[in-house]
Coordinates of C-alpha atoms and ligand atoms in Angstrom, one line a residue:
M4 CA -0.3 -0.1 0.2
P5 CA 1.3 3.5 -1.0
A6 CA 1.9 5.7 2.2
P7 CA -1.9 7.4 2.5
E8 CA -0.4 11.3 1.4
A9 CA 1.2 9.3 -1.2
P10 CA 0.1 11.4 -4.8
T11 CA -2.5 10.4 -7.0
V12 CA -2.1 9.8 -11.0
F13 CA -5.2 9.7 -12.9
V14 CA -4.3 6.8 -15.5
L15 CA -7.1 7.7 -18.4
N16 CA -8.0 5.5 -21.1
G17 CA -10.1 5.9 -24.0
P18 CA -12.1 3.9 -26.8
N19 CA -11.6 0.5 -27.0
L20 CA -8.8 -0.2 -24.2
N21 CA -10.8 -2.1 -22.3
L22 CA -10.5 -4.8 -25.0
L23 CA -6.3 -4.8 -24.7
G24 CA -5.4 -8.5 -24.3
T25 CA -7.6 -9.8 -27.3
R26 CA -7.5 -6.4 -29.3
E27 CA -5.1 -6.6 -32.2
P28 CA -2.3 -8.0 -30.0
A29 CA 0.3 -8.2 -33.0
I30 CA -0.4 -4.1 -32.6
Y31 CA -1.3 -4.0 -29.0
G32 CA 0.6 -6.2 -27.6
S33 CA -1.3 -9.1 -25.2
D34 CA -1.8 -7.3 -21.8
T35 CA -5.3 -6.7 -20.7
L36 CA -5.7 -3.3 -19.3
D37 CA -5.8 -4.6 -15.8
D38 CA -2.4 -6.2 -16.3
I39 CA -0.9 -2.5 -17.4
A40 CA -2.9 -1.9 -13.6
G41 CA -0.7 -4.4 -12.0
K42 CA 2.7 -3.2 -13.5
L43 CA 1.7 0.6 -12.6
E44 CA 0.8 -0.4 -9.3
D45 CA 3.6 -1.9 -8.9
R46 CA 6.6 0.8 -9.9
A47 CA 4.1 3.5 -8.5
R48 CA 4.3 1.6 -4.7
A49 CA 7.7 1.8 -5.3
L50 CA 7.8 5.6 -6.2
N51 CA 5.5 6.6 -3.5
L52 CA 2.5 7.3 -5.7
A53 CA -1.1 6.5 -6.2
I54 CA -2.5 5.1 -9.1
D55 CA -6.5 6.3 -10.0
M56 CA -6.8 3.6 -13.6
R57 CA -10.0 4.7 -15.4
Q58 CA -11.2 3.5 -18.9
S59 CA -14.4 5.1 -20.7
N60 CA -15.6 4.7 -24.2
H61 CA -17.0 8.4 -24.2
E62 CA -15.9 11.1 -24.2
G63 CA -17.3 13.6 -22.2
H64 CA -16.3 10.7 -19.4
L65 CA -12.6 11.8 -20.3
I66 CA -13.2 15.2 -20.0
D67 CA -14.8 15.0 -16.3
W68 CA -12.4 13.2 -15.6
L69 CA -9.1 15.6 -16.7
H70 CA -11.3 18.4 -14.7
E71 CA -11.8 16.1 -11.8
A72 CA -7.8 15.4 -11.9
Q73 CA -7.2 19.5 -11.3
A74 CA -10.0 19.3 -8.2
S75 CA -8.5 16.5 -6.1
D76 CA -5.4 17.7 -6.9
A77 CA -3.5 15.2 -8.7
R78 CA -0.2 15.0 -9.7
A79 CA 0.3 13.9 -13.0
V80 CA -2.5 12.2 -15.4
L81 CA -1.5 9.6 -17.9
L82 CA -3.7 10.0 -20.6
N83 CA -4.0 7.2 -23.4
A84 CA -7.3 8.4 -25.4
G85 CA -6.9 6.0 -28.3
A86 CA -9.0 7.1 -31.0
F87 CA -10.1 10.4 -29.5
T88 CA -6.2 11.2 -29.9
H89 CA -6.6 11.8 -33.3
T90 CA -10.1 13.3 -33.4
S91 CA -11.0 15.2 -30.1
V92 CA -10.3 19.0 -30.0
A93 CA -12.5 18.6 -27.2
L94 CA -9.6 16.7 -25.3
Y95 CA -7.5 19.3 -26.4
D96 CA -9.7 22.1 -24.8
A97 CA -9.6 20.0 -21.5
I98 CA -6.3 19.5 -21.1
R99 CA -5.4 22.6 -21.6
S100 CA -8.3 24.1 -18.8
I101 CA -6.1 22.2 -16.1
R102 CA -2.8 23.2 -15.0
T103 CA -2.6 18.9 -13.9
P104 CA -0.2 18.3 -16.1
V105 CA -1.3 15.6 -18.8
I106 CA 1.2 13.0 -21.0
E107 CA 0.0 11.2 -23.8
V108 CA 0.3 7.7 -24.0
H109 CA -0.2 5.2 -26.8
L110 CA 1.1 1.2 -26.8
S111 CA 2.0 1.4 -30.4
N112 CA 3.6 4.5 -32.7
P113 CA 0.6 6.3 -34.1
H114 CA 3.6 8.0 -36.3
A115 CA 4.2 4.7 -37.8
R116 CA 1.0 4.0 -38.3
E117 CA -2.0 4.6 -41.0
A118 CA -1.7 8.4 -42.3
F119 CA -4.9 9.1 -39.9
R120 CA -3.4 8.8 -36.6
H121 CA 0.0 11.6 -37.2
V122 CA -2.4 14.1 -36.2
S123 CA -2.9 14.2 -32.2
Y124 CA -4.9 16.9 -30.6
V125 CA -4.0 15.5 -27.3
G126 CA -0.5 15.9 -28.4
M127 CA -0.7 19.7 -28.9
A128 CA -2.0 20.3 -25.5
A129 CA 0.0 17.5 -23.3
K130 CA 3.7 18.3 -21.6
G131 CA 4.9 15.0 -23.7
T132 CA 3.9 11.8 -25.3
I133 CA 5.5 8.6 -24.6
A134 CA 4.5 6.0 -27.7
G135 CA 5.6 3.0 -29.2
F136 CA 6.6 1.0 -25.9
G137 CA 3.6 -1.5 -25.9
A138 CA 2.8 -1.7 -22.1
A139 CA 5.6 -0.4 -21.2
S140 CA 5.1 3.1 -22.5
Y141 CA 2.9 3.4 -19.4
L142 CA 5.5 2.7 -16.9
L143 CA 7.8 5.2 -19.4
A144 CA 5.3 7.9 -18.8
L145 CA 4.7 7.7 -14.5
E146 CA 8.5 7.8 -14.8
A147 CA 8.1 11.1 -15.9
A148 CA 5.0 11.8 -14.0
A149 CA 7.3 11.3 -11.1
G150 CA 9.9 13.8 -12.1
L151 CA 7.5 16.5 -12.4
Ligands
LIG281 C1 -3.9 3.5 -29.7 C2 -3.6 4.4 -30.3 C3 -4.4 5.3 -31.3 O1 -4.2 5.2 -32.8 C4 -5.4 3.9 -31.5 O2 -6.8 4.5 -32.1 C5 -5.7 3.1 -30.3 C6 -4.7 3.0 -29.4 C7 -2.6 3.1 -28.5 O3 -2.2 3.1 -27.2 O4 -1.5 2.3 -29.3 O5 -7.0 3.1 -29.7 O6 -4.0 4.9 -28.0

């Protein structure tokens, strides 16, 4: 268990990421979202951070949770917005509307994929991006959050 005062890092996951493990494993790997949560919790404990991991297929939930991250004084947000990354001006605005630092995370490397994935509204507003390392992208992003 982290110490009660351990700062919290929100880990927000967007559409279709609930299907990790069976969803296109050649691209996204075989870890489920629960597997990734477990790895993050182990590493967070060592960094004296707490993880609040969530997933939604609905854009508005992600926006509400970004606002909540600021309201609850979270240390940072790791955000894998899935396909909303490439479409959502509302997420861009939400990230810019809060002071909480947001780190964009992707399992795959969108720049090495279809052209429609080369634009990232999340990345335009985020503090930084970690992509292409599979489940390890989340762990690398957590290290970055710990250093903020
Ligand atoms: C993703 C990349 C996005 O382009 C895609 O729509 C996803 C997953 C990733 O983690 O690699 O849903 O965010």
